[in-house]
Short mmCIF file of C-alpha atoms and ligand atoms in Angstrom, two decimals:
data_model
loop_
_atom_site.label_atom_id
_atom_site.label_comp_id
_atom_site.label_asym_id
_atom_site.label_seq_id
_atom_site.Cartn_x
_atom_site.Cartn_y
_atom_site.Cartn_z
CA MET A 1 0.00 0.00 0.00
CA THR A 2 1.73 3.15 -1.17
CA THR A 3 -1.23 5.49 -1.42
CA GLU A 4 -3.75 5.88 1.33
CA VAL A 5 -7.33 5.41 0.19
CA SER A 6 -10.01 7.55 1.75
CA ALA A 7 -12.96 6.02 3.53
CA PRO A 8 -16.36 6.51 1.94
CA LEU A 9 -17.36 9.53 3.99
CA PRO A 10 -20.89 10.57 4.92
CA LEU A 11 -22.42 13.69 3.42
CA PRO A 12 -24.53 14.71 6.42
CA ASN A 13 -27.92 16.22 5.73
CA GLU A 14 -30.59 17.64 8.01
CA LEU A 15 -31.70 14.14 8.96
CA THR A 16 -28.34 12.46 9.50
CA LYS A 17 -26.50 15.39 11.07
CA PRO A 18 -27.49 14.50 14.68
CA PHE A 19 -26.18 10.95 14.17
CA TRP A 20 -22.76 12.16 13.00
CA GLU A 21 -22.54 15.07 15.45
CA GLY A 22 -23.41 12.71 18.27
CA ALA A 23 -20.77 10.23 17.13
CA ALA A 24 -18.13 12.98 17.10
CA LYS A 25 -18.96 13.54 20.79
CA GLY A 26 -18.92 9.82 21.62
CA GLN A 27 -22.68 9.36 21.71
CA LEU A 28 -24.99 7.10 19.75
CA VAL A 29 -27.77 9.48 18.66
CA ILE A 30 -30.95 8.19 17.01
CA GLN A 31 -33.85 10.13 15.52
CA ARG A 32 -36.72 10.42 18.00
CA CYS A 33 -40.27 11.61 17.41
CA ASN A 34 -41.16 14.52 19.69
CA ALA A 35 -44.85 13.67 19.41
CA CYS A 36 -44.88 9.95 20.26
CA GLY A 37 -41.35 9.09 21.35
CA HIS A 38 -40.79 6.57 18.55
CA LEU A 39 -37.13 6.01 17.67
CA GLN A 40 -36.35 5.42 14.01
CA HIS A 41 -33.27 4.53 12.04
CA ALA A 42 -32.55 5.38 9.30
CA PRO A 43 -33.89 8.91 9.95
CA GLU A 44 -36.73 10.10 7.71
CA PRO A 45 -38.65 13.37 7.30
CA VAL A 46 -41.73 11.94 9.05
CA CYS A 47 -42.40 9.60 11.98
CA SER A 48 -43.55 6.26 10.55
CA ALA A 49 -45.40 5.49 13.81
CA CYS A 50 -47.59 8.61 14.13
CA LEU A 51 -46.88 10.65 10.95
CA SER A 52 -45.69 13.64 12.97
CA PHE A 53 -43.15 15.92 11.33
CA ASP A 54 -41.99 17.11 14.75
CA LEU A 55 -38.80 15.10 14.94
CA GLY A 56 -35.77 15.41 17.18
CA SER A 57 -33.07 13.06 18.31
CA ALA A 58 -31.89 11.36 21.47
CA ALA A 59 -28.75 9.74 22.79
CA VAL A 60 -29.63 6.08 23.35
CA SER A 61 -28.17 3.46 25.66
CA GLY A 62 -25.61 2.19 23.18
CA THR A 63 -26.21 -1.43 24.09
CA GLY A 64 -27.88 -4.09 22.04
CA THR A 65 -27.86 -7.57 20.57
CA VAL A 66 -26.40 -8.95 17.35
CA TYR A 67 -29.45 -9.67 15.15
CA THR A 68 -27.29 -11.02 12.32
CA PHE A 69 -23.95 -10.50 10.61
CA CYS A 70 -21.67 -11.54 7.78
CA ILE A 71 -17.92 -11.56 7.49
CA ALA A 72 -16.83 -9.37 4.58
CA THR A 73 -14.06 -11.13 2.66
CA GLN A 74 -14.26 -8.99 -0.48
CA ALA A 75 -13.99 -5.22 -0.19
CA PHE A 76 -16.16 -3.71 -2.99
CA HIS A 77 -14.35 -0.44 -2.21
CA PRO A 78 -10.58 0.05 -2.03
CA TYR A 79 -10.71 1.55 1.48
CA PHE A 80 -11.76 -1.78 2.96
CA GLU A 81 -9.20 -3.95 1.16
CA ASP A 82 -6.61 -3.90 3.94
CA LYS A 83 -9.30 -4.32 6.61
CA LEU A 84 -10.53 -7.74 5.47
CA PRO A 85 -11.96 -9.81 6.96
CA PHE A 86 -14.30 -7.72 9.07
CA VAL A 87 -17.76 -8.12 10.53
CA ILE A 88 -20.75 -6.26 9.10
CA ALA A 89 -23.70 -6.68 11.43
CA VAL A 90 -27.22 -5.61 12.17
CA VAL A 91 -27.54 -4.76 15.86
CA GLU A 92 -30.91 -4.48 17.57
CA LEU A 93 -30.69 -1.70 20.15
CA ASP A 94 -32.04 -2.19 23.67
CA ASP A 95 -33.98 1.07 23.57
CA GLN A 96 -36.91 -0.09 21.45
CA PRO A 97 -37.93 -3.52 20.10
CA GLY A 98 -36.98 -3.84 16.43
CA LEU A 99 -34.79 -0.71 16.39
CA LYS A 100 -31.85 -1.81 14.29
CA MET A 101 -28.78 -0.35 12.68
CA ILE A 102 -26.10 -1.52 10.29
CA THR A 103 -22.71 -1.47 11.99
CA ASN A 104 -19.43 -3.31 12.51
CA ILE A 105 -18.50 -5.63 15.36
CA VAL A 106 -14.92 -4.80 16.31
CA ASP A 107 -12.23 -5.94 18.76
CA VAL A 108 -13.19 -9.56 18.17
CA ASP A 109 -12.20 -12.60 16.10
CA PRO A 110 -14.80 -12.45 13.30
CA ASP A 111 -15.40 -16.20 13.45
CA SER A 112 -16.33 -16.01 17.12
CA VAL A 113 -19.28 -13.62 16.62
CA ARG A 114 -22.72 -15.18 17.15
CA VAL A 115 -26.30 -14.06 16.64
CA GLY A 116 -27.59 -12.98 20.03
CA ASP A 117 -24.25 -11.71 21.32
CA ARG A 118 -24.53 -8.73 23.65
CA VAL A 119 -22.68 -5.68 22.31
CA GLY A 120 -21.99 -2.11 23.32
CA VAL A 121 -21.17 0.93 21.25
CA THR A 122 -17.67 2.30 20.76
CA PHE A 123 -16.31 4.79 18.26
CA ASN A 124 -13.71 4.40 15.51
CA LEU A 125 -12.17 7.21 13.54
CA LEU A 126 -13.51 7.06 10.00
CA GLY A 127 -11.58 10.00 8.60
CA GLU A 128 -11.91 13.76 8.08
CA GLY A 129 -13.08 14.08 11.70
CA PHE A 130 -15.90 11.60 11.37
CA MET A 131 -16.30 9.05 14.14
CA LEU A 132 -18.12 5.81 13.32
CA PRO A 133 -20.36 4.19 15.96
CA VAL A 134 -19.39 0.50 16.00
CA PHE A 135 -19.97 -2.24 18.57
CA ARG A 136 -17.88 -4.66 20.57
CA PRO A 137 -18.85 -7.60 22.72
CA ILE A 138 -19.89 -6.90 26.32
CA ALA A 139 -20.63 -9.31 29.12
CA MET B 1 -62.03 -16.83 -8.43
CA SER B 2 -63.26 -15.37 -11.68
CA LYS B 3 -61.05 -16.21 -14.63
CA LYS B 4 -62.85 -14.07 -17.19
CA ASN B 5 -60.11 -11.45 -17.50
CA ARG B 6 -57.12 -13.73 -17.53
CA VAL B 7 -53.92 -12.34 -18.98
CA ALA B 8 -51.64 -14.57 -21.05
CA ILE B 9 -47.97 -14.67 -21.97
CA VAL B 10 -47.83 -15.17 -25.74
CA GLY B 11 -44.22 -14.44 -26.64
CA VAL B 12 -40.77 -14.67 -25.07
CA GLY B 13 -37.35 -13.65 -26.31
CA TYR B 14 -33.74 -13.04 -25.35
CA SER B 15 -31.05 -10.80 -26.76
CA ASP B 16 -27.51 -12.04 -27.26
CA VAL B 17 -26.17 -12.71 -23.78
CA GLY B 18 -22.59 -12.58 -22.60
CA ARG B 19 -19.96 -11.25 -20.23
CA ALA B 20 -18.84 -8.55 -22.65
CA THR B 21 -21.09 -8.44 -25.69
CA GLY B 22 -20.06 -4.93 -26.65
CA LEU B 23 -23.76 -4.35 -27.34
CA SER B 24 -25.45 -1.18 -26.16
CA LEU B 25 -28.47 -1.26 -23.87
CA THR B 26 -30.62 -0.13 -26.77
CA LYS B 27 -29.36 -2.85 -29.09
CA LEU B 28 -29.86 -5.55 -26.43
CA THR B 29 -33.38 -4.24 -25.86
CA ALA B 30 -34.10 -4.19 -29.59
CA GLN B 31 -32.83 -7.74 -30.04
CA ALA B 32 -35.00 -9.10 -27.21
CA GLY B 33 -38.05 -7.20 -28.42
CA VAL B 34 -37.73 -8.51 -31.95
CA ALA B 35 -37.18 -12.06 -30.64
CA ALA B 36 -40.33 -11.89 -28.50
CA MET B 37 -42.42 -10.55 -31.38
CA GLU B 38 -41.11 -13.31 -33.65
CA ASP B 39 -41.90 -15.92 -31.00
CA ALA B 40 -45.44 -14.60 -30.67
CA GLY B 41 -45.94 -14.11 -34.40
CA LEU B 42 -46.76 -10.44 -33.83
CA LYS B 43 -45.85 -7.24 -35.67
CA PRO B 44 -45.02 -3.89 -34.05
CA THR B 45 -48.47 -2.63 -35.01
CA ASP B 46 -49.98 -5.38 -32.82
CA ILE B 47 -48.33 -3.91 -29.69
CA ASP B 48 -50.07 -1.09 -27.79
CA GLY B 49 -48.30 -1.23 -24.45
CA LEU B 50 -44.67 -1.19 -23.35
CA VAL B 51 -42.92 -1.56 -19.99
CA THR B 52 -39.16 -1.24 -19.54
CA HIS B 53 -38.36 -1.48 -15.84
CA SER B 54 -34.63 -1.31 -15.29
CA PHE B 55 -31.83 0.04 -13.13
CA PRO B 56 -31.53 3.82 -12.97
CA ASN B 57 -28.20 3.82 -14.81
CA GLN B 58 -29.38 1.23 -17.33
CA PHE B 59 -32.50 2.86 -18.55
CA VAL B 60 -33.89 2.65 -22.08
CA SER B 61 -37.23 4.40 -21.97
CA SER B 62 -40.46 2.84 -23.14
CA THR B 63 -41.07 5.61 -25.63
CA HIS B 64 -37.55 5.28 -27.07
CA THR B 65 -37.99 1.50 -27.28
CA ALA B 66 -41.33 1.84 -29.02
CA ALA B 67 -39.94 4.27 -31.57
CA MET B 68 -36.94 2.03 -32.19
CA LEU B 69 -39.16 -1.01 -32.78
CA GLY B 70 -41.64 0.78 -35.01
CA ILE B 71 -44.53 0.62 -32.55
CA PRO B 72 -46.73 3.47 -33.76
CA ASP B 73 -48.76 4.38 -30.68
CA LEU B 74 -48.70 3.28 -27.04
CA ALA B 75 -51.96 3.13 -25.10
CA PHE B 76 -49.92 2.30 -21.98
CA TYR B 77 -46.27 2.66 -21.03
CA SER B 78 -44.22 2.51 -17.85
CA GLY B 79 -40.58 2.71 -16.93
CA ASN B 80 -40.39 2.84 -13.16
CA VAL B 81 -37.29 1.44 -11.44
CA ASP B 82 -38.81 0.63 -8.03
CA GLY B 83 -39.47 -2.92 -6.98
CA ALA B 84 -38.89 -6.58 -7.56
CA ALA B 85 -36.80 -6.60 -10.76
CA TYR B 86 -38.46 -8.05 -13.88
CA SER B 87 -41.73 -8.91 -12.15
CA VAL B 88 -42.60 -5.22 -11.81
CA ALA B 89 -42.68 -4.97 -15.60
CA ALA B 90 -44.83 -8.10 -15.82
CA MET B 91 -47.25 -6.86 -13.20
CA HIS B 92 -47.63 -3.44 -14.76
CA ALA B 93 -48.45 -5.20 -18.02
CA ILE B 94 -50.98 -7.50 -16.37
CA ALA B 95 -52.64 -4.62 -14.53
CA ALA B 96 -52.81 -2.58 -17.73
CA ILE B 97 -54.46 -5.42 -19.62
CA GLU B 98 -56.84 -6.36 -16.80
CA SER B 99 -57.97 -2.74 -16.58
CA GLY B 100 -58.43 -2.43 -20.32
CA SER B 101 -55.76 0.25 -20.57
CA ALA B 102 -53.91 -1.75 -23.19
CA GLU B 103 -54.42 -5.01 -25.02
CA THR B 104 -50.98 -6.34 -25.96
CA VAL B 105 -47.99 -5.28 -23.88
CA LEU B 106 -44.29 -5.85 -24.55
CA THR B 107 -42.15 -5.95 -21.38
CA PHE B 108 -38.40 -5.83 -20.80
CA ARG B 109 -35.58 -6.25 -18.38
CA THR B 110 -32.27 -5.12 -19.81
CA VAL B 111 -29.14 -5.50 -17.68
CA HIS B 112 -25.58 -4.48 -18.49
CA LYS B 113 -22.79 -6.21 -16.63
CA ALA B 114 -20.69 -3.06 -16.60
CA GLY B 115 -21.31 -0.77 -13.65
CA GLN B 116 -23.06 -3.37 -11.56
CA GLY B 117 -22.54 -4.16 -7.91
CA GLY B 118 -19.27 -3.22 -6.32
CA GLU B 119 -17.64 -2.15 -9.55
CA THR B 120 -19.53 1.09 -9.24
CA PHE B 121 -17.45 2.00 -6.21
CA ARG B 122 -14.06 0.91 -7.49
CA GLY B 123 -13.11 4.15 -9.19
CA GLY B 124 -10.02 6.01 -8.00
CA GLY B 125 -9.83 9.64 -7.00
CA GLY B 126 -10.19 11.50 -3.73
CA PRO B 127 -12.56 11.15 -0.82
CA GLN B 128 -15.97 9.87 -1.77
CA THR B 129 -18.94 11.38 0.04
CA ILE B 130 -22.08 9.36 0.42
CA PRO B 131 -25.44 11.13 0.30
CA GLY B 132 -28.77 9.89 1.65
CA ASN B 133 -29.25 6.87 3.83
CA MET B 134 -26.42 4.95 2.12
CA GLN B 135 -24.13 7.02 4.41
CA LEU B 136 -25.41 4.85 7.27
CA ALA B 137 -24.23 1.66 5.55
CA MET B 138 -21.29 2.32 3.25
CA PRO B 139 -18.88 3.63 5.90
CA TYR B 140 -19.34 0.22 7.54
CA GLY B 141 -18.29 -1.53 4.32
CA SER B 142 -21.88 -2.64 3.74
CA ILE B 143 -21.92 -1.79 0.09
CA ALA B 144 -23.13 -4.59 -2.11
CA GLY B 145 -25.86 -7.24 -2.30
CA PRO B 146 -23.69 -10.03 -0.90
CA HIS B 147 -23.56 -8.20 2.43
CA TRP B 148 -27.26 -8.23 3.16
CA ALA B 149 -27.62 -11.65 1.53
CA GLY B 150 -24.88 -13.07 3.76
CA MET B 151 -26.66 -11.60 6.77
CA TYR B 152 -29.93 -13.28 5.72
CA MET B 153 -28.09 -16.59 5.56
CA THR B 154 -26.53 -16.12 9.01
CA ARG B 155 -29.94 -15.34 10.50
CA HIS B 156 -31.44 -18.45 8.87
CA MET B 157 -28.61 -20.57 10.30
CA ALA B 158 -29.13 -19.10 13.77
CA MET B 159 -32.92 -19.56 13.74
CA TYR B 160 -33.14 -22.99 12.13
CA GLY B 161 -29.74 -24.63 12.43
CA SER B 162 -29.27 -24.64 8.68
CA THR B 163 -25.72 -25.09 7.38
CA GLU B 164 -23.54 -24.02 4.50
CA GLU B 165 -24.07 -27.53 3.12
CA ASP B 166 -27.81 -26.78 2.99
CA PHE B 167 -27.14 -23.69 0.89
CA GLY B 168 -24.66 -25.61 -1.25
CA SER B 169 -27.27 -28.26 -1.97
CA PHE B 170 -29.25 -25.69 -3.94
CA ALA B 171 -26.27 -24.54 -6.00
CA ILE B 172 -25.51 -28.17 -6.82
CA ALA B 173 -29.11 -29.02 -7.76
CA GLN B 174 -29.43 -25.91 -9.89
CA ARG B 175 -26.16 -26.62 -11.72
CA LYS B 176 -27.54 -30.02 -12.84
CA PHE B 177 -30.18 -28.13 -14.83
CA ALA B 178 -27.51 -25.83 -16.21
CA VAL B 179 -25.55 -28.82 -17.52
CA ALA B 180 -28.75 -29.91 -19.30
CA ASN B 181 -29.00 -26.46 -20.89
CA PRO B 182 -25.74 -26.20 -22.85
CA THR B 183 -26.93 -23.46 -25.20
CA GLU B 184 -27.90 -20.98 -22.48
CA SER B 185 -25.76 -21.92 -19.50
CA PHE B 186 -22.29 -20.49 -19.00
CA PHE B 187 -21.32 -23.50 -16.85
CA HIS B 188 -21.20 -27.07 -18.07
CA GLU B 189 -19.69 -29.09 -15.21
CA GLU B 190 -21.64 -30.54 -12.32
CA LEU B 191 -20.79 -29.16 -8.90
CA THR B 192 -19.70 -31.16 -5.89
CA MET B 193 -20.20 -30.05 -2.31
CA ASP B 194 -16.42 -29.60 -2.11
CA ASP B 195 -16.54 -27.29 -5.14
CA TYR B 196 -19.18 -25.21 -3.38
CA LEU B 197 -17.51 -25.14 0.02
CA ASN B 198 -14.11 -24.38 -1.53
CA SER B 199 -15.39 -21.50 -3.64
CA ARG B 200 -14.22 -18.32 -2.00
CA TYR B 201 -16.36 -16.44 0.43
CA ILE B 202 -17.66 -13.04 -0.60
CA ALA B 203 -19.52 -12.27 2.63
CA LYS B 204 -19.21 -15.36 4.82
CA PRO B 205 -21.33 -17.51 4.90
CA LEU B 206 -22.12 -16.41 1.33
CA HIS B 207 -19.86 -18.05 -1.26
CA LEU B 208 -19.03 -16.99 -4.80
CA LEU B 209 -21.19 -19.88 -6.05
CA ASP B 210 -24.23 -18.33 -4.34
CA CYS B 211 -24.10 -15.30 -6.63
CA ASP B 212 -25.80 -14.80 -9.95
CA TYR B 213 -23.54 -14.41 -12.95
CA PRO B 214 -23.30 -10.83 -14.27
CA VAL B 215 -23.87 -10.57 -18.01
CA ASP B 216 -25.16 -8.21 -20.65
CA SER B 217 -28.70 -9.35 -21.36
CA SER B 218 -32.15 -8.27 -22.34
CA SER B 219 -35.22 -10.37 -21.81
CA ALA B 220 -38.64 -9.64 -23.28
CA LEU B 221 -42.11 -11.08 -22.84
CA ILE B 222 -45.41 -10.20 -24.50
CA PHE B 223 -48.72 -10.25 -22.65
CA THR B 224 -52.24 -10.04 -23.99
CA THR B 225 -55.85 -10.86 -23.21
CA GLU B 226 -57.07 -14.44 -23.08
CA GLU B 227 -59.38 -13.71 -26.00
CA ARG B 228 -56.58 -12.51 -28.28
CA ALA B 229 -54.16 -15.13 -27.02
CA ARG B 230 -56.38 -17.94 -28.29
CA ASP B 231 -55.63 -16.99 -31.90
CA MET B 232 -51.89 -16.66 -31.60
CA LYS B 233 -48.97 -18.73 -32.75
CA GLN B 234 -47.96 -20.09 -29.33
CA LYS B 235 -50.05 -21.97 -26.83
CA PRO B 236 -50.90 -19.30 -24.24
CA VAL B 237 -49.72 -19.44 -20.65
CA PHE B 238 -52.12 -17.74 -18.23
CA PHE B 239 -51.68 -15.84 -15.00
CA ASP B 240 -53.85 -17.57 -12.44
CA SER B 241 -52.82 -15.27 -9.61
CA TRP B 242 -50.09 -12.74 -8.91
CA ALA B 243 -49.10 -10.53 -6.03
CA ASN B 244 -46.56 -8.09 -4.72
CA GLY B 245 -45.42 -7.88 -1.14
CA THR B 246 -43.23 -5.53 0.85
CA THR B 247 -41.94 -5.07 4.37
CA LYS B 248 -42.53 -1.96 6.40
CA GLU B 249 -38.81 -1.25 6.15
CA ALA B 250 -37.36 -0.35 2.75
CA ASP B 251 -33.75 -1.27 3.60
CA PHE B 252 -33.05 -4.95 2.97
CA SER B 253 -30.63 -5.03 5.90
CA LEU B 254 -33.13 -3.56 8.35
CA VAL B 255 -36.28 -5.61 7.70
CA GLU B 256 -38.07 -6.69 10.85
CA ASP B 257 -37.62 -10.43 10.27
CA MET B 258 -35.05 -11.67 7.76
CA THR B 259 -36.52 -15.18 7.79
CA HIS B 260 -40.05 -13.90 7.04
CA SER B 261 -39.60 -10.93 4.76
CA SER B 262 -41.51 -9.83 1.66
CA PRO B 263 -41.78 -13.27 -0.01
CA TRP B 264 -44.14 -14.27 2.81
CA MET B 265 -46.34 -11.23 2.19
CA ALA B 266 -46.46 -11.84 -1.56
CA SER B 267 -46.99 -15.59 -1.22
CA ARG B 268 -49.86 -15.29 1.23
CA ARG B 269 -51.56 -12.76 -1.03
CA MET B 270 -50.99 -14.85 -4.17
CA TRP B 271 -52.42 -18.05 -2.67
CA SER B 272 -55.41 -16.16 -1.24
CA ARG B 273 -56.37 -15.18 -4.78
CA SER B 274 -56.19 -18.67 -6.26
CA ASP B 275 -57.94 -22.01 -5.97
CA LEU B 276 -54.59 -23.68 -6.57
CA LYS B 277 -52.53 -25.07 -3.70
CA PRO B 278 -48.80 -25.71 -3.39
CA LYS B 279 -49.36 -29.40 -4.15
CA ASP B 280 -50.80 -28.46 -7.57
CA VAL B 281 -47.61 -26.73 -8.69
CA GLN B 282 -45.41 -28.80 -11.00
CA THR B 283 -42.47 -26.52 -11.72
CA ALA B 284 -40.97 -23.37 -10.21
CA GLY B 285 -38.73 -20.52 -11.30
CA LEU B 286 -37.48 -18.91 -8.11
CA TYR B 287 -35.33 -15.79 -8.09
CA ASP B 288 -31.70 -16.52 -7.35
CA GLY B 289 -29.85 -13.21 -7.43
CA PHE B 290 -28.28 -15.10 -4.56
CA SER B 291 -29.15 -18.78 -4.44
CA PHE B 292 -30.36 -18.44 -0.86
CA ILE B 293 -33.21 -16.23 -2.10
CA ALA B 294 -34.65 -19.17 -4.02
CA MET B 295 -34.51 -21.24 -0.83
CA GLN B 296 -36.42 -18.52 1.04
CA TRP B 297 -39.09 -18.73 -1.63
CA LEU B 298 -39.36 -22.53 -1.27
CA GLU B 299 -40.26 -21.87 2.37
CA ALA B 300 -42.40 -18.78 1.79
CA LEU B 301 -44.48 -20.45 -0.92
CA GLY B 302 -45.17 -23.43 1.34
CA PHE B 303 -43.23 -26.06 -0.57
CA ALA B 304 -40.65 -26.59 2.17
CA GLU B 305 -41.11 -26.25 5.90
CA GLU B 306 -39.85 -23.05 7.49
CA GLY B 307 -36.14 -23.56 7.88
CA GLY B 308 -36.40 -26.77 5.86
CA SER B 309 -35.41 -25.64 2.38
CA GLY B 310 -32.04 -27.39 2.61
CA ALA B 311 -33.61 -30.73 3.46
CA PHE B 312 -36.22 -30.20 0.74
CA VAL B 313 -33.55 -29.63 -1.90
CA ARG B 314 -31.41 -32.54 -0.69
CA SER B 315 -34.44 -34.83 -0.96
CA GLY B 316 -34.31 -34.32 -4.72
CA ALA B 317 -37.65 -32.50 -4.80
CA THR B 318 -36.31 -29.68 -6.99
CA SER B 319 -34.69 -32.02 -9.56
CA ALA B 320 -36.13 -32.81 -12.98
CA THR B 321 -37.84 -35.95 -11.63
CA GLY B 322 -38.78 -34.45 -8.25
CA SER B 323 -42.11 -33.06 -7.11
CA LEU B 324 -41.10 -29.46 -7.89
CA PRO B 325 -38.46 -29.12 -10.63
CA THR B 326 -37.00 -25.70 -9.82
CA ASN B 327 -35.00 -23.30 -12.01
CA THR B 328 -34.95 -25.75 -14.88
CA ASP B 329 -32.93 -23.40 -17.09
CA GLY B 330 -30.11 -23.44 -14.53
CA GLY B 331 -31.08 -20.19 -12.84
CA ALA B 332 -29.38 -16.83 -13.00
CA CYS B 333 -26.34 -18.30 -11.24
CA ASN B 334 -25.73 -20.26 -14.45
CA VAL B 335 -27.55 -18.60 -17.35
CA GLY B 336 -26.62 -15.10 -16.23
CA ARG B 337 -28.20 -12.22 -14.41
CA ARG B 338 -31.56 -11.50 -16.07
CA HIS B 339 -33.19 -10.07 -12.95
CA GLY B 340 -35.86 -12.74 -12.82
CA ALA B 341 -37.12 -12.50 -16.40
CA ASN B 342 -35.51 -15.84 -17.19
CA PHE B 343 -37.86 -17.58 -14.76
CA PHE B 344 -40.99 -16.16 -16.39
CA ILE B 345 -39.54 -17.27 -19.74
CA GLU B 346 -38.44 -20.73 -18.63
CA VAL B 347 -41.68 -21.59 -16.81
CA THR B 348 -43.60 -20.37 -19.87
CA ARG B 349 -41.54 -22.63 -22.13
CA GLN B 350 -42.12 -25.62 -19.83
CA LEU B 351 -45.88 -25.03 -19.58
CA ARG B 352 -46.46 -24.47 -23.28
CA GLY B 353 -44.22 -27.36 -24.30
CA THR B 354 -41.40 -25.45 -26.00
CA ALA B 355 -38.56 -26.34 -23.63
CA GLY B 356 -37.02 -28.73 -26.15
CA ASP B 357 -34.57 -31.24 -24.69
CA ARG B 358 -35.27 -29.81 -21.25
CA ALA B 359 -39.01 -30.56 -21.33
CA LEU B 360 -39.87 -31.96 -17.93
CA PRO B 361 -41.09 -35.56 -17.68
CA ASN B 362 -44.11 -34.45 -15.64
CA ASN B 363 -45.40 -32.33 -18.55
CA PRO B 364 -46.27 -29.47 -16.18
CA LYS B 365 -49.44 -27.39 -16.53
CA VAL B 366 -49.03 -25.30 -13.37
CA GLY B 367 -45.93 -23.30 -12.46
CA VAL B 368 -44.86 -20.59 -10.07
CA VAL B 369 -42.37 -17.75 -10.55
CA SER B 370 -40.91 -15.30 -8.05
CA ASN B 371 -38.72 -12.23 -7.77
CA ALA B 372 -36.64 -10.70 -5.00
CA VAL B 373 -36.63 -10.87 -1.20
CA GLY B 374 -36.25 -8.47 1.71
CA GLY B 375 -37.87 -5.08 1.17
CA PHE B 376 -39.99 -6.11 -1.81
CA ALA B 377 -41.05 -9.22 -3.65
CA ALA B 378 -43.46 -10.58 -6.21
CA CYS B 379 -44.74 -13.95 -7.31
CA ALA B 380 -47.19 -15.42 -9.78
CA LEU B 381 -48.94 -18.67 -10.59
CA LEU B 382 -48.89 -19.62 -14.26
CA THR B 383 -51.07 -22.24 -15.94
CA ALA B 384 -51.55 -23.80 -19.34
CA ASP B 385 -54.65 -25.63 -20.55
ZN1 LIG C 401 -44.28 9.73 16.19
#
């Protein structure tokens, strides 16, 4: 590797800005409906539970369960080539049944990850000041 | 249910198909359209509807296609890109004919190998910024279809105890049909379980041999009313029932239940609109963008028990002499990525008796086809007299 390849970086918008600003401060921030309290991810312009447009965000517990995962062994983008193999997972957060996010499971042998594992959020530098909320096993 | 407004498939056709045909999207589309009209014995002036559902970057519009093929006037056209691959085109055509908006509709799915999947993201240059909700997936390396498909497989293994050998059994069974289809298949050797297990992982547990085979292709089918179909060159194949289904989440990776996603919604709806039952179905064409998707459909459609698709395939049920010969052309893993159109074409050929050397010994009169998984899906029951 002679040249460093940039990570695919987010282009924050009105909806995703709280997620990335939260991450930069070491918090997992999820869109929350001010009218009914529903948490939703990915963020959208309207609450899918009550159709309110009055949406905010909230720092959540940062703990959850591995719903499923795969072990990426092909990169599909040059940034990930020297990171193989790594775990791409869907984690169900403790804060609301069915509230899920795509993430990575880190600090672990990929082959030891199991559906149902308990995980907690941590933050990895993505690049250009962006921190990426990822998860690692907890007891 | 009432059958008075049944819609029929009366023509099918393919373009040249290959890894690098050098053919433009428009030429592929033209070739498939001409082939379908020849198969049906129809002229451009017989067509009054056109549907060209395709990828956003692979779009040949319906109006351009009509002009190119000398179709003088369209009573109905559509070119949306949302939904379950080829079946969206088919279902727009059926709905148009059932409503009386058009009488004879030509449908397409044109796919270029170039620019598909991960290749899109392989370009050089500086930092790449990701707009929209993809920014919540791509920074995690979750970029391409194999990632969500691999996650579906892991969830199935965790819920039901299924194994990589179960998934491999489908790739092996499907390849047997490919070997029997030397003119259309790109692969001519039978697979062993070792071949499957030793093929490299793309997104473990998903192997290379679980993936469809990217090619340049266009597929075309012509639909018309039962009344008109009776006078045509080919024996008509009728839609007995068809349905879409979705999940309340649009993102394939975030659906509520990966082992009961949109194929269950579409299947339930399709069966509710038919007098036919799973035991009546004699052949199936089940979408295999990743081979595991076809196994999900075996379960969703009620052919295999939930979690039991591996055992069902290993029993020989999906083979040529089994109870449900499945993907008898070899599937998209072997005949190339046609986004599901190949299954509508192959089941049509089996039901109308034009499958040649591959004609099934059970002489099927009832078939099922399906498209997609996860956020959206579609399926249909096809019959011949
Ligand atoms: Zn709400």
